[in-house]
Amino acid sequence: MLENLTGRLQGVIKNLRGQARLTEENIADAMREVRMALLEADVALPVVKDFIARVKERANGREVLQSLTPGQAVIEVVNQELTALMGQANVGLNLAAVPPVVILMAGLQGAGKTTTSGKLAKLLKEQKKKVLLASADVYRPAAITQLQTLAKQLEIDCFDSNPQQKPLDIAAQVMDQAKKSYYDVVIFDTAGRLAIDEAMMAEIKALHAYLQPTETLFVVDAMQGQDAVNTAKAFGETLPLTGVIVTKLDGDARGGAALSVRHVTGKPIKFIGVSEKVDGLEPFHPDRMAGRILG
Ligand code: GDP
């Protein structure tokens, strides 16, 4: 996860740590390297610019220049700003609503929505929640089957969606069942497309209006690189997102998307996907991630 970025930044860190004195020039050199490393890791340009400007301003301040270990102080500033970029502290799921609480999953096809729905259901089941999974991906009956198979494996209930029905009708039936059978949480998986398209956005908007979810999670594949940022923007403009889940961080050598989406959407990354397996979902901790990146 983010190995390349870590590798690149460690060179800069080693250099800084060795400096007994720092000048603006030293700092500018280091920042140039950090900038390159972030861009190579696929962090979006506006995000990089903003980040570098903040670090530079603080690094050239008294706090750093008069420090006994200025190199170390700059590293600390980078660490703090990297953490801030990704959102400071972990933000968990908000389940404080009258049950059944709805979690709506949004994102492009292949982002990992279905897999992540199963992973989340498993987590919630472990917290003793009664969970109902449901899919409204009527365009791909295989996606409905995929969720049903996953649910069976996890011993979690799954709504029997009929692909002949409209997503909104499915939503109505799901809510009906969830209320009648006293489910705590409904995880509602939706249809994605290969790229942003108006019909998909209109559909998920209508589902959102109907379901009134407590959580609207945007699922994004870290391997999408720069496209992840554009997708995040589009979904963020269409839906009042409450959080983001970045998947496939295990397989991504660059992973800069994870650093950009918080900045672009303004919404917290709540979880990260770190494997294909059902337990491959972790709460996201910006400070730990920053620590991991800086080595
Ligand atoms: P959907 O179309 O958004 O529902 O995406 P799927 O849930 O079907 O996932 C697409 C592919 O990504 C599947 O092969 C998943 O196993 C895989 N996948 C999902 N999340 C992760 C993850 O965190 N790590 C890895 N390595 N693979 C993942």
PDB file of C-alpha atoms and ligand atoms in Angstrom:
ATOM      1  CA  MET A   1       0.000   0.000   0.000  1.00  0.00           C
ATOM      2  CA  LEU A   2       1.518   3.275  -1.167  1.00  0.00           C
ATOM      3  CA  GLU A   3       4.968   1.687  -1.188  1.00  0.00           C
ATOM      4  CA  ASN A   4       6.292   3.897  -3.959  1.00  0.00           C
ATOM      5  CA  LEU A   5       5.244   7.070  -2.218  1.00  0.00           C
ATOM      6  CA  THR A   6       6.760   5.871   1.013  1.00  0.00           C
ATOM      7  CA  GLY A   7       9.988   4.994  -0.773  1.00  0.00           C
ATOM      8  CA  ARG A   8      10.229   8.404  -2.414  1.00  0.00           C
ATOM      9  CA  LEU A   9       9.425  10.324   0.740  1.00  0.00           C
ATOM     10  CA  GLN A  10      11.883   8.397   2.824  1.00  0.00           C
ATOM     11  CA  GLY A  11      14.694   9.769   0.703  1.00  0.00           C
ATOM     12  CA  VAL A  12      13.530  13.312   1.443  1.00  0.00           C
ATOM     13  CA  ILE A  13      13.119  12.546   5.122  1.00  0.00           C
ATOM     14  CA  LYS A  14      16.573  11.086   5.441  1.00  0.00           C
ATOM     15  CA  ASN A  15      18.000  14.199   3.874  1.00  0.00           C
ATOM     16  CA  LEU A  16      16.061  16.551   6.112  1.00  0.00           C
ATOM     17  CA  ARG A  17      16.837  14.632   9.255  1.00  0.00           C
ATOM     18  CA  GLY A  18      20.538  14.987   8.580  1.00  0.00           C
ATOM     19  CA  GLN A  19      20.386  18.802   8.387  1.00  0.00           C
ATOM     20  CA  ALA A  20      21.568  20.625  11.478  1.00  0.00           C
ATOM     21  CA  ARG A  21      20.405  23.884   9.946  1.00  0.00           C
ATOM     22  CA  LEU A  22      17.724  24.595   7.461  1.00  0.00           C
ATOM     23  CA  THR A  23      17.438  27.444   5.035  1.00  0.00           C
ATOM     24  CA  GLU A  24      14.496  28.413   2.899  1.00  0.00           C
ATOM     25  CA  GLU A  25      16.409  26.909   0.035  1.00  0.00           C
ATOM     26  CA  ASN A  26      16.788  23.537   1.747  1.00  0.00           C
ATOM     27  CA  ILE A  27      13.094  23.547   2.469  1.00  0.00           C
ATOM     28  CA  ALA A  28      12.218  24.537  -1.094  1.00  0.00           C
ATOM     29  CA  ASP A  29      14.368  21.661  -2.391  1.00  0.00           C
ATOM     30  CA  ALA A  30      12.711  19.194  -0.064  1.00  0.00           C
ATOM     31  CA  MET A  31       9.261  20.452  -1.026  1.00  0.00           C
ATOM     32  CA  ARG A  32      10.067  20.033  -4.694  1.00  0.00           C
ATOM     33  CA  GLU A  33      10.837  16.385  -4.007  1.00  0.00           C
ATOM     34  CA  VAL A  34       7.714  15.891  -1.913  1.00  0.00           C
ATOM     35  CA  ARG A  35       5.674  17.453  -4.710  1.00  0.00           C
ATOM     36  CA  MET A  36       7.148  15.079  -7.281  1.00  0.00           C
ATOM     37  CA  ALA A  37       6.567  12.091  -5.027  1.00  0.00           C
ATOM     38  CA  LEU A  38       2.916  13.019  -4.503  1.00  0.00           C
ATOM     39  CA  LEU A  39       2.294  13.638  -8.192  1.00  0.00           C
ATOM     40  CA  GLU A  40       3.898  10.338  -9.098  1.00  0.00           C
ATOM     41  CA  ALA A  41       1.633   8.652  -6.562  1.00  0.00           C
ATOM     42  CA  ASP A  42      -1.309  10.088  -8.522  1.00  0.00           C
ATOM     43  CA  VAL A  43      -2.406  12.648  -5.975  1.00  0.00           C
ATOM     44  CA  ALA A  44      -4.457  15.287  -7.809  1.00  0.00           C
ATOM     45  CA  LEU A  45      -2.566  18.455  -8.731  1.00  0.00           C
ATOM     46  CA  PRO A  46      -4.749  20.971  -6.846  1.00  0.00           C
ATOM     47  CA  VAL A  47      -4.443  18.782  -3.764  1.00  0.00           C
ATOM     48  CA  VAL A  48      -0.666  18.651  -4.093  1.00  0.00           C
ATOM     49  CA  LYS A  49      -0.412  22.421  -4.593  1.00  0.00           C
ATOM     50  CA  ASP A  50      -2.504  23.119  -1.565  1.00  0.00           C
ATOM     51  CA  PHE A  51      -0.587  20.660   0.545  1.00  0.00           C
ATOM     52  CA  ILE A  52       2.827  21.986  -0.445  1.00  0.00           C
ATOM     53  CA  ALA A  53       1.745  25.582   0.160  1.00  0.00           C
ATOM     54  CA  ARG A  54       0.634  24.726   3.696  1.00  0.00           C
ATOM     55  CA  VAL A  55       3.766  22.783   4.539  1.00  0.00           C
ATOM     56  CA  LYS A  56       6.021  25.482   3.096  1.00  0.00           C
ATOM     57  CA  GLU A  57       4.345  28.207   5.058  1.00  0.00           C
ATOM     58  CA  ARG A  58       4.689  26.333   8.307  1.00  0.00           C
ATOM     59  CA  ALA A  59       8.184  25.055   7.533  1.00  0.00           C
ATOM     60  CA  ASN A  60       9.437  28.562   6.989  1.00  0.00           C
ATOM     61  CA  GLY A  61       7.908  29.704  10.228  1.00  0.00           C
ATOM     62  CA  ARG A  62       9.667  30.164  13.540  1.00  0.00           C
ATOM     63  CA  GLU A  63       8.333  26.917  14.928  1.00  0.00           C
ATOM     64  CA  VAL A  64      10.601  25.048  12.509  1.00  0.00           C
ATOM     65  CA  LEU A  65      13.533  27.320  11.773  1.00  0.00           C
ATOM     66  CA  GLN A  66      14.272  27.932  15.444  1.00  0.00           C
ATOM     67  CA  SER A  67      13.798  24.335  16.391  1.00  0.00           C
ATOM     68  CA  LEU A  68      16.854  22.486  17.683  1.00  0.00           C
ATOM     69  CA  THR A  69      16.158  19.765  15.151  1.00  0.00           C
ATOM     70  CA  PRO A  70      14.718  21.669  12.203  1.00  0.00           C
ATOM     71  CA  GLY A  71      14.794  18.689   9.837  1.00  0.00           C
ATOM     72  CA  GLN A  72      12.754  16.679  12.290  1.00  0.00           C
ATOM     73  CA  ALA A  73      10.390  19.631  12.736  1.00  0.00           C
ATOM     74  CA  VAL A  74       9.722  19.790   8.995  1.00  0.00           C
ATOM     75  CA  ILE A  75       9.011  16.069   8.953  1.00  0.00           C
ATOM     76  CA  GLU A  76       6.554  16.603  11.784  1.00  0.00           C
ATOM     77  CA  VAL A  77       4.830  19.368   9.801  1.00  0.00           C
ATOM     78  CA  VAL A  78       4.591  17.074   6.762  1.00  0.00           C
ATOM     79  CA  ASN A  79       3.151  14.359   8.973  1.00  0.00           C
ATOM     80  CA  GLN A  80       0.557  16.685  10.484  1.00  0.00           C
ATOM     81  CA  GLU A  81      -0.487  18.146   7.150  1.00  0.00           C
ATOM     82  CA  LEU A  82      -0.698  14.700   5.548  1.00  0.00           C
ATOM     83  CA  THR A  83      -2.958  13.599   8.387  1.00  0.00           C
ATOM     84  CA  ALA A  84      -5.072  16.758   8.021  1.00  0.00           C
ATOM     85  CA  LEU A  85      -5.315  16.189   4.279  1.00  0.00           C
ATOM     86  CA  MET A  86      -6.816  12.773   4.879  1.00  0.00           C
ATOM     87  CA  GLY A  87      -9.167  14.050   7.563  1.00  0.00           C
ATOM     88  CA  GLN A  88      -7.522  14.040  11.043  1.00  0.00           C
ATOM     89  CA  ALA A  89      -9.319  11.306  12.986  1.00  0.00           C
ATOM     90  CA  ASN A  90     -11.337   8.243  12.062  1.00  0.00           C
ATOM     91  CA  VAL A  91     -15.013   8.890  11.511  1.00  0.00           C
ATOM     92  CA  GLY A  92     -17.173   5.842  12.072  1.00  0.00           C
ATOM     93  CA  LEU A  93     -20.559   4.957  10.680  1.00  0.00           C
ATOM     94  CA  ASN A  94     -23.502   6.928  11.929  1.00  0.00           C
ATOM     95  CA  LEU A  95     -26.190   4.488  12.890  1.00  0.00           C
ATOM     96  CA  ALA A  96     -28.034   6.796  15.241  1.00  0.00           C
ATOM     97  CA  ALA A  97     -31.436   6.896  13.611  1.00  0.00           C
ATOM     98  CA  VAL A  98     -34.715   5.107  13.991  1.00  0.00           C
ATOM     99  CA  PRO A  99     -34.191   1.598  12.634  1.00  0.00           C
ATOM    100  CA  PRO A 100     -34.084   0.353   9.994  1.00  0.00           C
ATOM    101  CA  VAL A 101     -31.090   2.589   9.354  1.00  0.00           C
ATOM    102  CA  VAL A 102     -30.242   2.673   5.654  1.00  0.00           C
ATOM    103  CA  ILE A 103     -26.746   2.636   4.212  1.00  0.00           C
ATOM    104  CA  LEU A 104     -26.786   3.474   0.502  1.00  0.00           C
ATOM    105  CA  MET A 105     -23.800   2.317  -1.532  1.00  0.00           C
ATOM    106  CA  ALA A 106     -22.856   4.401  -4.559  1.00  0.00           C
ATOM    107  CA  GLY A 107     -20.052   4.158  -7.083  1.00  0.00           C
ATOM    108  CA  LEU A 108     -19.009   2.968 -10.498  1.00  0.00           C
ATOM    109  CA  GLN A 109     -19.248  -0.616 -11.669  1.00  0.00           C
ATOM    110  CA  GLY A 110     -16.263  -2.590 -10.453  1.00  0.00           C
ATOM    111  CA  ALA A 111     -15.456  -0.124  -7.665  1.00  0.00           C
ATOM    112  CA  GLY A 112     -16.168  -2.805  -5.109  1.00  0.00           C
ATOM    113  CA  LYS A 113     -19.672  -1.851  -3.932  1.00  0.00           C
ATOM    114  CA  THR A 114     -21.041  -5.369  -3.712  1.00  0.00           C
ATOM    115  CA  THR A 115     -17.977  -6.805  -2.017  1.00  0.00           C
ATOM    116  CA  THR A 116     -17.877  -3.854   0.376  1.00  0.00           C
ATOM    117  CA  SER A 117     -21.592  -4.218   1.153  1.00  0.00           C
ATOM    118  CA  GLY A 118     -20.865  -7.766   2.278  1.00  0.00           C
ATOM    119  CA  LYS A 119     -17.831  -6.679   4.289  1.00  0.00           C
ATOM    120  CA  LEU A 120     -19.817  -3.956   6.028  1.00  0.00           C
ATOM    121  CA  ALA A 121     -22.680  -6.333   6.741  1.00  0.00           C
ATOM    122  CA  LYS A 122     -20.207  -8.711   8.358  1.00  0.00           C
ATOM    123  CA  LEU A 123     -18.779  -5.930  10.539  1.00  0.00           C
ATOM    124  CA  LEU A 124     -22.251  -4.860  11.639  1.00  0.00           C
ATOM    125  CA  LYS A 125     -23.328  -8.418  12.314  1.00  0.00           C
ATOM    126  CA  GLU A 126     -20.321  -8.745  14.601  1.00  0.00           C
ATOM    127  CA  GLN A 127     -21.687  -5.698  16.421  1.00  0.00           C
ATOM    128  CA  LYS A 128     -24.897  -7.654  16.942  1.00  0.00           C
ATOM    129  CA  LYS A 129     -26.899  -5.720  14.382  1.00  0.00           C
ATOM    130  CA  LYS A 130     -29.643  -7.417  12.430  1.00  0.00           C
ATOM    131  CA  VAL A 131     -28.662  -6.618   8.864  1.00  0.00           C
ATOM    132  CA  LEU A 132     -30.548  -6.905   5.601  1.00  0.00           C
ATOM    133  CA  LEU A 133     -28.598  -6.750   2.360  1.00  0.00           C
ATOM    134  CA  ALA A 134     -30.339  -5.694  -0.833  1.00  0.00           C
ATOM    135  CA  SER A 135     -29.329  -5.027  -4.416  1.00  0.00           C
ATOM    136  CA  ALA A 136     -31.076  -2.833  -6.960  1.00  0.00           C
ATOM    137  CA  ASP A 137     -28.667  -3.640  -9.773  1.00  0.00           C
ATOM    138  CA  VAL A 138     -31.411  -4.820 -12.104  1.00  0.00           C
ATOM    139  CA  TYR A 139     -29.216  -4.303 -15.160  1.00  0.00           C
ATOM    140  CA  ARG A 140     -26.840  -7.011 -14.070  1.00  0.00           C
ATOM    141  CA  PRO A 141     -28.684  -9.963 -12.582  1.00  0.00           C
ATOM    142  CA  ALA A 142     -25.230 -11.430 -11.900  1.00  0.00           C
ATOM    143  CA  ALA A 143     -24.627  -8.607  -9.442  1.00  0.00           C
ATOM    144  CA  ILE A 144     -27.790  -9.536  -7.544  1.00  0.00           C
ATOM    145  CA  THR A 145     -26.683 -13.150  -7.464  1.00  0.00           C
ATOM    146  CA  GLN A 146     -23.207 -12.080  -6.334  1.00  0.00           C
ATOM    147  CA  LEU A 147     -24.677 -10.280  -3.315  1.00  0.00           C
ATOM    148  CA  GLN A 148     -26.955 -13.211  -2.513  1.00  0.00           C
ATOM    149  CA  THR A 149     -24.044 -15.636  -2.619  1.00  0.00           C
ATOM    150  CA  LEU A 150     -21.971 -13.380  -0.409  1.00  0.00           C
ATOM    151  CA  ALA A 151     -24.852 -12.992   2.050  1.00  0.00           C
ATOM    152  CA  LYS A 152     -25.318 -16.753   2.236  1.00  0.00           C
ATOM    153  CA  GLN A 153     -21.642 -17.251   2.930  1.00  0.00           C
ATOM    154  CA  LEU A 154     -21.801 -14.668   5.724  1.00  0.00           C
ATOM    155  CA  GLU A 155     -25.117 -15.972   7.041  1.00  0.00           C
ATOM    156  CA  ILE A 156     -26.735 -12.600   6.589  1.00  0.00           C
ATOM    157  CA  ASP A 157     -30.218 -12.071   5.172  1.00  0.00           C
ATOM    158  CA  CYS A 158     -30.498 -10.797   1.637  1.00  0.00           C
ATOM    159  CA  PHE A 159     -33.575  -9.406  -0.050  1.00  0.00           C
ATOM    160  CA  ASP A 160     -34.695 -11.494  -3.011  1.00  0.00           C
ATOM    161  CA  SER A 161     -34.536  -8.787  -5.691  1.00  0.00           C
ATOM    162  CA  ASN A 162     -36.369  -9.441  -8.904  1.00  0.00           C
ATOM    163  CA  PRO A 163     -34.390  -7.996 -11.839  1.00  0.00           C
ATOM    164  CA  GLN A 164     -37.657  -7.443 -13.725  1.00  0.00           C
ATOM    165  CA  GLN A 165     -38.614  -4.763 -11.216  1.00  0.00           C
ATOM    166  CA  LYS A 166     -37.670  -1.109 -11.117  1.00  0.00           C
ATOM    167  CA  PRO A 167     -35.061  -0.108  -8.519  1.00  0.00           C
ATOM    168  CA  LEU A 168     -37.549   2.145  -6.725  1.00  0.00           C
ATOM    169  CA  ASP A 169     -40.065  -0.684  -6.423  1.00  0.00           C
ATOM    170  CA  ILE A 170     -37.351  -2.911  -5.042  1.00  0.00           C
ATOM    171  CA  ALA A 171     -36.483  -0.173  -2.543  1.00  0.00           C
ATOM    172  CA  ALA A 172     -40.110   0.029  -1.400  1.00  0.00           C
ATOM    173  CA  GLN A 173     -40.294  -3.720  -0.865  1.00  0.00           C
ATOM    174  CA  VAL A 174     -36.962  -3.822   0.910  1.00  0.00           C
ATOM    175  CA  MET A 175     -38.066  -1.140   3.361  1.00  0.00           C
ATOM    176  CA  ASP A 176     -41.323  -2.912   3.891  1.00  0.00           C
ATOM    177  CA  GLN A 177     -39.574  -6.148   4.760  1.00  0.00           C
ATOM    178  CA  ALA A 178     -36.989  -4.353   6.901  1.00  0.00           C
ATOM    179  CA  LYS A 179     -39.689  -2.674   8.967  1.00  0.00           C
ATOM    180  CA  LYS A 180     -41.880  -5.743   9.319  1.00  0.00           C
ATOM    181  CA  SER A 181     -38.996  -7.930  10.394  1.00  0.00           C
ATOM    182  CA  TYR A 182     -37.312  -5.354  12.625  1.00  0.00           C
ATOM    183  CA  TYR A 183     -33.972  -5.080  10.911  1.00  0.00           C
ATOM    184  CA  ASP A 184     -31.509  -2.663  12.465  1.00  0.00           C
ATOM    185  CA  VAL A 185     -29.657  -1.855   9.269  1.00  0.00           C
ATOM    186  CA  VAL A 186     -30.349  -2.128   5.546  1.00  0.00           C
ATOM    187  CA  ILE A 187     -27.323  -2.057   3.252  1.00  0.00           C
ATOM    188  CA  PHE A 188     -28.595  -1.071  -0.160  1.00  0.00           C
ATOM    189  CA  ASP A 189     -26.316  -1.840  -3.093  1.00  0.00           C
ATOM    190  CA  THR A 190     -26.982   0.073  -6.301  1.00  0.00           C
ATOM    191  CA  ALA A 191     -26.165  -0.262  -9.989  1.00  0.00           C
ATOM    192  CA  GLY A 192     -22.945   1.288 -11.180  1.00  0.00           C
ATOM    193  CA  ARG A 193     -21.863   1.990 -14.730  1.00  0.00           C
ATOM    194  CA  LEU A 194     -18.459   1.872 -16.296  1.00  0.00           C
ATOM    195  CA  ALA A 195     -18.414   5.662 -16.417  1.00  0.00           C
ATOM    196  CA  ILE A 196     -20.487   8.482 -15.007  1.00  0.00           C
ATOM    197  CA  ASP A 197     -23.766   8.661 -16.867  1.00  0.00           C
ATOM    198  CA  GLU A 198     -26.891  10.711 -16.381  1.00  0.00           C
ATOM    199  CA  ALA A 199     -29.314   7.821 -16.127  1.00  0.00           C
ATOM    200  CA  MET A 200     -27.270   6.244 -13.335  1.00  0.00           C
ATOM    201  CA  MET A 201     -27.077   9.524 -11.454  1.00  0.00           C
ATOM    202  CA  ALA A 202     -30.811  10.182 -11.845  1.00  0.00           C
ATOM    203  CA  GLU A 203     -31.592   6.701 -10.583  1.00  0.00           C
ATOM    204  CA  ILE A 204     -29.408   6.872  -7.515  1.00  0.00           C
ATOM    205  CA  LYS A 205     -30.711  10.344  -6.739  1.00  0.00           C
ATOM    206  CA  ALA A 206     -34.270   8.998  -6.802  1.00  0.00           C
ATOM    207  CA  LEU A 207     -33.276   6.053  -4.616  1.00  0.00           C
ATOM    208  CA  HIS A 208     -31.637   8.426  -2.187  1.00  0.00           C
ATOM    209  CA  ALA A 209     -34.747  10.601  -2.036  1.00  0.00           C
ATOM    210  CA  TYR A 210     -36.905   7.569  -1.360  1.00  0.00           C
ATOM    211  CA  LEU A 211     -34.683   5.706   1.080  1.00  0.00           C
ATOM    212  CA  GLN A 212     -33.517   8.758   3.057  1.00  0.00           C
ATOM    213  CA  PRO A 213     -30.344   6.927   4.032  1.00  0.00           C
ATOM    214  CA  THR A 214     -28.451   7.804   7.179  1.00  0.00           C
ATOM    215  CA  GLU A 215     -25.231   6.922   5.402  1.00  0.00           C
ATOM    216  CA  THR A 216     -24.570   7.488   1.711  1.00  0.00           C
ATOM    217  CA  LEU A 217     -21.202   5.973   1.028  1.00  0.00           C
ATOM    218  CA  PHE A 218     -19.254   6.546  -2.141  1.00  0.00           C
ATOM    219  CA  VAL A 219     -17.133   3.519  -2.988  1.00  0.00           C
ATOM    220  CA  VAL A 220     -14.067   4.208  -5.097  1.00  0.00           C
ATOM    221  CA  ASP A 221     -11.308   2.025  -6.466  1.00  0.00           C
ATOM    222  CA  ALA A 222      -7.860   3.328  -5.502  1.00  0.00           C
ATOM    223  CA  MET A 223      -6.473   1.939  -8.736  1.00  0.00           C
ATOM    224  CA  GLN A 224      -8.562   4.392 -10.730  1.00  0.00           C
ATOM    225  CA  GLY A 225      -5.904   7.019 -10.104  1.00  0.00           C
ATOM    226  CA  GLN A 226      -6.803  10.496 -11.348  1.00  0.00           C
ATOM    227  CA  ASP A 227     -10.200   9.255 -12.542  1.00  0.00           C
ATOM    228  CA  ALA A 228     -11.106   8.496  -8.948  1.00  0.00           C
ATOM    229  CA  VAL A 229     -10.980  12.201  -8.237  1.00  0.00           C
ATOM    230  CA  ASN A 230     -13.309  13.076 -11.120  1.00  0.00           C
ATOM    231  CA  THR A 231     -15.723  10.316 -10.186  1.00  0.00           C
ATOM    232  CA  ALA A 232     -15.703  11.436  -6.559  1.00  0.00           C
ATOM    233  CA  LYS A 233     -16.469  14.986  -7.631  1.00  0.00           C
ATOM    234  CA  ALA A 234     -19.398  13.906  -9.810  1.00  0.00           C
ATOM    235  CA  PHE A 235     -20.966  11.701  -7.136  1.00  0.00           C
ATOM    236  CA  GLY A 236     -20.358  14.372  -4.501  1.00  0.00           C
ATOM    237  CA  GLU A 237     -22.200  16.923  -6.596  1.00  0.00           C
ATOM    238  CA  THR A 238     -25.156  14.578  -7.171  1.00  0.00           C
ATOM    239  CA  LEU A 239     -25.592  13.063  -3.738  1.00  0.00           C
ATOM    240  CA  PRO A 240     -25.210  14.363  -0.200  1.00  0.00           C
ATOM    241  CA  LEU A 241     -22.472  11.855   0.580  1.00  0.00           C
ATOM    242  CA  THR A 242     -21.726  11.084   4.195  1.00  0.00           C
ATOM    243  CA  GLY A 243     -18.512   9.209   3.614  1.00  0.00           C
ATOM    244  CA  VAL A 244     -16.143   7.474   1.253  1.00  0.00           C
ATOM    245  CA  ILE A 245     -14.734   3.962   1.121  1.00  0.00           C
ATOM    246  CA  VAL A 246     -11.513   3.550  -0.845  1.00  0.00           C
ATOM    247  CA  THR A 247     -11.115  -0.022  -2.039  1.00  0.00           C
ATOM    248  CA  LYS A 248      -8.212  -2.073  -3.381  1.00  0.00           C
ATOM    249  CA  LEU A 249      -5.558  -0.202  -1.479  1.00  0.00           C
ATOM    250  CA  ASP A 250      -3.819  -3.545  -1.170  1.00  0.00           C
ATOM    251  CA  GLY A 251      -3.261  -3.818  -4.887  1.00  0.00           C
ATOM    252  CA  ASP A 252      -2.287  -0.258  -5.655  1.00  0.00           C
ATOM    253  CA  ALA A 253       1.315   0.783  -5.909  1.00  0.00           C
ATOM    254  CA  ARG A 254       0.418   4.472  -6.184  1.00  0.00           C
ATOM    255  CA  GLY A 255      -2.715   4.984  -4.123  1.00  0.00           C
ATOM    256  CA  GLY A 256      -2.733   8.763  -4.345  1.00  0.00           C
ATOM    257  CA  ALA A 257      -6.491   8.623  -4.846  1.00  0.00           C
ATOM    258  CA  ALA A 258      -6.826   7.916  -1.151  1.00  0.00           C
ATOM    259  CA  LEU A 259      -5.041  11.159  -0.430  1.00  0.00           C
ATOM    260  CA  SER A 260      -7.161  13.192  -2.816  1.00  0.00           C
ATOM    261  CA  VAL A 261     -10.754  12.075  -2.264  1.00  0.00           C
ATOM    262  CA  ARG A 262     -11.168  13.624   1.156  1.00  0.00           C
ATOM    263  CA  HIS A 263      -9.959  16.957  -0.167  1.00  0.00           C
ATOM    264  CA  VAL A 264     -12.144  16.757  -3.273  1.00  0.00           C
ATOM    265  CA  THR A 265     -15.382  15.575  -1.668  1.00  0.00           C
ATOM    266  CA  GLY A 266     -14.916  17.135   1.754  1.00  0.00           C
ATOM    267  CA  LYS A 267     -16.268  13.864   3.147  1.00  0.00           C
ATOM    268  CA  PRO A 268     -14.423  11.528   5.475  1.00  0.00           C
ATOM    269  CA  ILE A 269     -12.920   8.285   4.278  1.00  0.00           C
ATOM    270  CA  LYS A 270     -14.630   5.932   6.710  1.00  0.00           C
ATOM    271  CA  PHE A 271     -13.136   2.626   5.628  1.00  0.00           C
ATOM    272  CA  ILE A 272     -10.508   1.221   3.313  1.00  0.00           C
ATOM    273  CA  GLY A 273     -10.637  -2.061   1.423  1.00  0.00           C
ATOM    274  CA  VAL A 274      -7.420  -3.992   1.848  1.00  0.00           C
ATOM    275  CA  SER A 275      -8.227  -7.381   0.352  1.00  0.00           C
ATOM    276  CA  GLU A 276     -10.772  -9.254  -1.731  1.00  0.00           C
ATOM    277  CA  LYS A 277     -11.722 -11.317   1.305  1.00  0.00           C
ATOM    278  CA  VAL A 278     -14.805 -10.618   3.414  1.00  0.00           C
ATOM    279  CA  ASP A 279     -12.735  -9.378   6.330  1.00  0.00           C
ATOM    280  CA  GLY A 280     -10.639  -7.058   4.143  1.00  0.00           C
ATOM    281  CA  LEU A 281     -12.219  -3.826   5.351  1.00  0.00           C
ATOM    282  CA  GLU A 282     -10.563  -1.560   7.897  1.00  0.00           C
ATOM    283  CA  PRO A 283     -11.668   1.663   9.585  1.00  0.00           C
ATOM    284  CA  PHE A 284      -9.588   4.438   8.102  1.00  0.00           C
ATOM    285  CA  HIS A 285      -7.220   6.278  10.436  1.00  0.00           C
ATOM    286  CA  PRO A 286      -5.586   9.277   8.731  1.00  0.00           C
ATOM    287  CA  ASP A 287      -2.848   9.577  11.340  1.00  0.00           C
ATOM    288  CA  ARG A 288      -1.868   5.931  11.016  1.00  0.00           C
ATOM    289  CA  MET A 289      -1.918   6.180   7.244  1.00  0.00           C
ATOM    290  CA  ALA A 290       0.316   9.276   7.353  1.00  0.00           C
ATOM    291  CA  GLY A 291       2.679   7.441   9.673  1.00  0.00           C
ATOM    292  CA  ARG A 292       2.735   4.482   7.321  1.00  0.00           C
ATOM    293  CA  ILE A 293       3.436   6.688   4.309  1.00  0.00           C
ATOM    294  CA  LEU A 294       6.269   8.526   6.004  1.00  0.00           C
ATOM    295  CA  GLY A 295       7.735   5.228   7.215  1.00  0.00           C
TER     296      GLY A 295
HETATM  297  P1  GDP B   1     -19.091  -3.483  -7.868  1.00  0.00           P
HETATM  298  O1  GDP B   1     -19.308  -3.625  -9.334  1.00  0.00           O
HETATM  299  O2  GDP B   1     -18.837  -2.060  -7.460  1.00  0.00           O
HETATM  300  O3  GDP B   1     -20.156  -4.112  -7.039  1.00  0.00           O
HETATM  301  O4  GDP B   1     -17.705  -4.234  -7.547  1.00  0.00           O
HETATM  302  P2  GDP B   1     -17.445  -5.684  -6.916  1.00  0.00           P
HETATM  303  O5  GDP B   1     -17.810  -5.698  -5.476  1.00  0.00           O
HETATM  304  O6  GDP B   1     -18.043  -6.730  -7.778  1.00  0.00           O
HETATM  305  O7  GDP B   1     -15.858  -5.727  -6.985  1.00  0.00           O
HETATM  306  C1  GDP B   1     -15.132  -5.770  -8.181  1.00  0.00           C
HETATM  307  C2  GDP B   1     -13.862  -6.571  -7.975  1.00  0.00           C
HETATM  308  O8  GDP B   1     -13.009  -5.912  -7.064  1.00  0.00           O
HETATM  309  C3  GDP B   1     -14.114  -7.955  -7.422  1.00  0.00           C
HETATM  310  O9  GDP B   1     -13.273  -8.867  -8.075  1.00  0.00           O
HETATM  311  C4  GDP B   1     -13.706  -7.813  -5.947  1.00  0.00           C
HETATM  312  O10 GDP B   1     -13.257  -9.018  -5.395  1.00  0.00           O
HETATM  313  C5  GDP B   1     -12.608  -6.791  -6.041  1.00  0.00           C
HETATM  314  N1  GDP B   1     -12.420  -6.031  -4.799  1.00  0.00           N
HETATM  315  C6  GDP B   1     -13.324  -5.285  -4.123  1.00  0.00           C
HETATM  316  N2  GDP B   1     -12.757  -4.684  -3.053  1.00  0.00           N
HETATM  317  C7  GDP B   1     -11.461  -5.054  -3.029  1.00  0.00           C
HETATM  318  C8  GDP B   1     -10.330  -4.738  -2.179  1.00  0.00           C
HETATM  319  O11 GDP B   1     -10.399  -3.984  -1.218  1.00  0.00           O
HETATM  320  N3  GDP B   1      -9.141  -5.322  -2.521  1.00  0.00           N
HETATM  321  C9  GDP B   1      -9.006  -6.138  -3.602  1.00  0.00           C
HETATM  322  N4  GDP B   1      -7.816  -6.665  -3.872  1.00  0.00           N
HETATM  323  N5  GDP B   1     -10.030  -6.435  -4.425  1.00  0.00           N
HETATM  324  C10 GDP B   1     -11.238  -5.907  -4.146  1.00  0.00           C
END
